[in-house]
Amino acid sequence: MDKADIRDYRRWHREAALRARAAGFDLIYVYCRAGTSMNGDFLSRVMNRRTDEYGGSLENRARLLREVLEDTHAAVGDTCAVAIRFTVDFAVGPGAETDPEETRDIVEMFAELPDLWDVNIREWRRDSMPSRFGPEASQENLVAFVKGITSKPVVGVGRFTSPDTMVGQIERGVLDFIGAARPSIADPFLPQKIEQGRIDEISECIGCNICVSADYTIVPMRCTRNPTVGEEWRKGWHPERLPAKRSEDGILIVGAGPAGLEAARALGERGYSVTLAEAGDELGGRVAHECRLPGLAAWGRVRDYREQQFTRLGNVEVYRASALGADHVREFVMPHVVLATGASWRRDGIGHQHDVAIAGADGTDGANAANLLTPDDILAGARPTGPVLIYDDDHYYMGGLIAEQLRADGLDVTLVTPAADVSTWTHATLEHRWIEQRLHEIGVTIIEKHALAGIGPNAKAGIGPNAVEIAHVISGRRRTLAAASVVLVTCKISNDALYHELTADWDALAAAGITSVTRIGDCLAPSTIAAAIYAGHRYARELDAAPPDGVPFLRELPELGPF
Amino acid sequence: MDKADIRDYRRWHREAALRARAAGFDLIYVYCRAGTSMNGDFLSRVMNRRTDEYGGSLENRARLLREVLEDTHAAVGDTCAVAIRFTVDFAVGPGAETDPEETRDIVEMFAELPDLWDVNIREWRRDSMPSRFGPEASQENLVAFVKGITSKPVVGVGRFTSPDTMVGQIERGVLDFIGAARPSIADPFLPQKIEQGRIDEISECIGCNICVSADYTIVPMRCTRNPTVGEEWRKGWHPERLPAKRSEDGILIVGAGPAGLEAARALGERGYSVTLAEAGDELGGRVAHECRLPGLAAWGRVRDYREQQFTRLGNVEVYRASALGADHVREFVMPHVVLATGASWRRDGIGHQHDVAIAGADGTDGANAANLLTPDDILAGARPTGPVLIYDDDHYYMGGLIAEQLRADGLDVTLVTPAADVSTWTHATLEHRWIEQRLHEIGVTIIEKHALAGIGPNAKAGIGPNAVEIAHVISGRRRTLAAASVVLVTCKISNDALYHELTADWDALAAAGITSVTRIGDCLAPSTIAAAIYAGHRYARELDAAPPDGVPFLRELPELGPF
């Protein structure tokens, strides 16, 4: 950037501030985030190699930030507040450890210039830490010093979900305002509920970062906790208010996983009489199992919150240890039957990479079927003998988590995946680097870009039962690995036998007074927990109010300019 | 899919056809593409494992396709033509070689049912083959049989760019219609120019697939040949018509790479007197060099087409072997100076992965500077001694191409990249799998997810000058590789010395009658060839007609429903 470039940059920033004010904004930000803003890069000793008055000493490196802050104040400061978004560990580049002394100097230099300090840490994956890898309020020790320097209000983030933690931050003088994007997605009435003392009613963020994935996959945002997010206008779904029931129809829900739990809760809120039958001893379905895996304890909230709401509601009757067959379902004589019976991991290896069963995956041909496992077995407590090979053709968190669990159990673990990265879909949830780093640290052997060619002797003549053959997905080159057990993490298949059994005989259903049988969640189409929660909620909304004909939601229609 | 699902699918397809007709379409497609449509998957012996009347025999597997074709005819066939989009090699899955007999049986089975046969091959990367990996009309031997079976018209694709090839397809009875998406992006007046015999004026597609990348990167489409694509409405840029000049100002363009060539051509079309000065003996800049790399011959059209247009225009004066200094520029006494002096590959290793120079990359510390090369050296004809290590932190095509070139020259080549895939950005141009496959085939050693930690003895005590140290980008684990030479493919830096020299003395410029000095293309910001062509064109459009204030193009404004 030469001086003309710097002049242009300042002018554009000023014009942007004026446009923002014209558009009605009250608070205008000056960004100074390491690695993602000009102001931040100028501050950095490593990135800033200038030899003019914008480089060298801290005063020089901070010159552009000062100018932009002053420009913004001059442009809009009479009616707008001007905030600074400041990354406290702004140094970037190899060998560029953050210098806390210099960070302090910068905050002191600009202490009273902005009207608000918005402080955080660099790299989105660290700033929006998934719960699996970091606790609530994890930025406190990095940002707490700012309030000691400025008299202006300070706001910070850190996946604040617990009112006690938030109040603690204020009372101990760490922050003046609590920033909480993900928790507000999970519960838009979070501040109101705290104010009114309705703590039990808060739907707490579980830190799964499925919300973030929408940014990477260019789809509408979803939230595991709050199925109404993004549908407030499109479908008219208020986050808290549900329409009252329109009939006295009873509803039988089979399966108390995420979809069944949310359908029961939302129908209960609407005033319907709901019977929820769960085959197992505990509620939660996959969530009950998965929240026991390393780092996923917070995910249990998906179940706990709803269990709690059932107690309050009174019109949701819950039966545990109640596996229902078709006869049992008909005996309930309820007009509406909802099947939320979940899904199971496939045992034949079919998945993204494999359209047909993997040779040997059926346990024949000398492979020992007892040593072929799926995540369902591991989640149910089974432990294979080592060395164990985990084949991840699912690409979300499960393969990496099973590897972490089995390594913690002391096994020798190799993770093979056809993708270029382990748990590659977790790039979209900001978890990927954390996951791969942890797998390296705990000593899991990772083999990327290889597909499972065969298990047992079928793989290749002369290979014993405890061997697996893999092939490079592009070159096709084959290798043989020793493995006493194989865990197939490929894809899931719906548990829909009961649905097919019921719907095979509509006369019997009619005789039992059943008018509708509906699959929801994984029982219809295996997906994320967020998708199951959404499906349960949608069922409850649409039971007696079918969506309109045509496009079943409001949408934007492009109007062509000029404007 | 149970029978209810199949009924739903058929109903949705019928409703979609009716909506399409209501929206004004005349031609309604039934898709039967392997791997991307239900109809195609039902046809496949491998994917279709049904045991009912939709599985088993070919007649059964084809049942759904027949029903959908008949449904569509019944719904809209009275006023619309119904086409089938048919993938001739429809079999998918491991071991599922295409069975030409069965393909023929299917075409015979439905021969006269559709009004148009649109035939192609499966996988987008094969169907939209980049020129580097396949010739024009590459699908002929796969699709030619269709016309012998049906009396209905047949359309096919195959990156048809040459009128002779197109006419040949029709005359030899291969196809009735030529499908040409990429060639029509490159030149929307392709059919008209053929009809009018203006063959020389055709802007032929070079098969670089930069157009496809927009689909993957969610940005407006660009084309290396046609800078107006996507700007016809937004900026009012007609693909062929340029406004007449508004002054008698002369324009000096320094540099005849893509940006300079296109600026000269478009300004020439507008009627301006243009002087184009090129330092080298030939025109084309990077294109002149790159089109000599393996498989890129077609890219030379970017230069050839414009060189040809200059001959026709007469008002563009071209000087070769004319390196201009600041004094020379001023001596031309032309009001407008355009600097299109390109960019050079960095020699210090700075790039995506490295914010600071790589240890040893400056040739000090025992590393032999003569054995540190960049793509510029290779393009200029230099050949390193082996074994050679190519470090690709650029991630587009250059690293892989240099590897292919040096391997063809007989060297032992290792390609190291911090990305999870070699040439990872080429996933967006459908080239990635072709590139990685070729590198495996020709024996290039690929090491992914590793950064260059150091070159020469600085890397680690005890390592000789012919050694390179690399580190895993996530685990940090280090390895040492033997290498006599290193080619650094990291990023480019603008050749803007002349710009800075000129603009340091505005008095001298004024005295020489120069009123504007503008950098375009790589000289301003290194990017793709398509971006350079766009920059040259934009300069020519905006020279005497600055874009309007505010947003400098038309845009859609969302209007909120319901509608």
mmCIF file with all atom_site columns, N, CA, C and O in Angstrom, chain B residues 198 232 418:
data_model
loop_
_atom_site.group_PDB
_atom_site.id
_atom_site.type_symbol
_atom_site.label_atom_id
_atom_site.label_alt_id
_atom_site.label_comp_id
_atom_site.label_asym_id
_atom_site.label_entity_id
_atom_site.label_seq_id
_atom_site.pdbx_PDB_ins_code
_atom_site.Cartn_x
_atom_site.Cartn_y
_atom_site.Cartn_z
_atom_site.occupancy
_atom_site.B_iso_or_equiv
_atom_site.pdbx_formal_charge
_atom_site.auth_seq_id
_atom_site.auth_comp_id
_atom_site.auth_asym_id
_atom_site.auth_atom_id
_atom_site.pdbx_PDB_model_num
ATOM 1  N N  . ARG B 1 198 ? -18.202 -15.525 -40.269 1.00 0.00 ? 198 ARG B N  1
ATOM 2  C CA . ARG B 1 198 ? -17.188 -14.697 -39.602 1.00 0.00 ? 198 ARG B CA 1
ATOM 3  C C  . ARG B 1 198 ? -16.355 -15.579 -38.652 1.00 0.00 ? 198 ARG B C  1
ATOM 4  O O  . ARG B 1 198 ? -16.253 -15.302 -37.457 1.00 0.00 ? 198 ARG B O  1
ATOM 5  N N  . GLU B 1 232 ? -23.523 -8.277  -18.634 1.00 0.00 ? 232 GLU B N  1
ATOM 6  C CA . GLU B 1 232 ? -24.388 -7.766  -19.706 1.00 0.00 ? 232 GLU B CA 1
ATOM 7  C C  . GLU B 1 232 ? -25.469 -6.865  -19.128 1.00 0.00 ? 232 GLU B C  1
ATOM 8  O O  . GLU B 1 232 ? -25.728 -5.771  -19.642 1.00 0.00 ? 232 GLU B O  1
ATOM 9  N N  . PRO B 1 418 ? 1.214   -27.703 1.674   1.00 0.00 ? 418 PRO B N  1
ATOM 10 C CA . PRO B 1 418 ? 0.559   -27.615 2.991   1.00 0.00 ? 418 PRO B CA 1
ATOM 11 C C  . PRO B 1 418 ? -0.924  -27.999 2.905   1.00 0.00 ? 418 PRO B C  1
ATOM 12 O O  . PRO B 1 418 ? -1.546  -28.261 3.934   1.00 0.00 ? 418 PRO B O  1
#
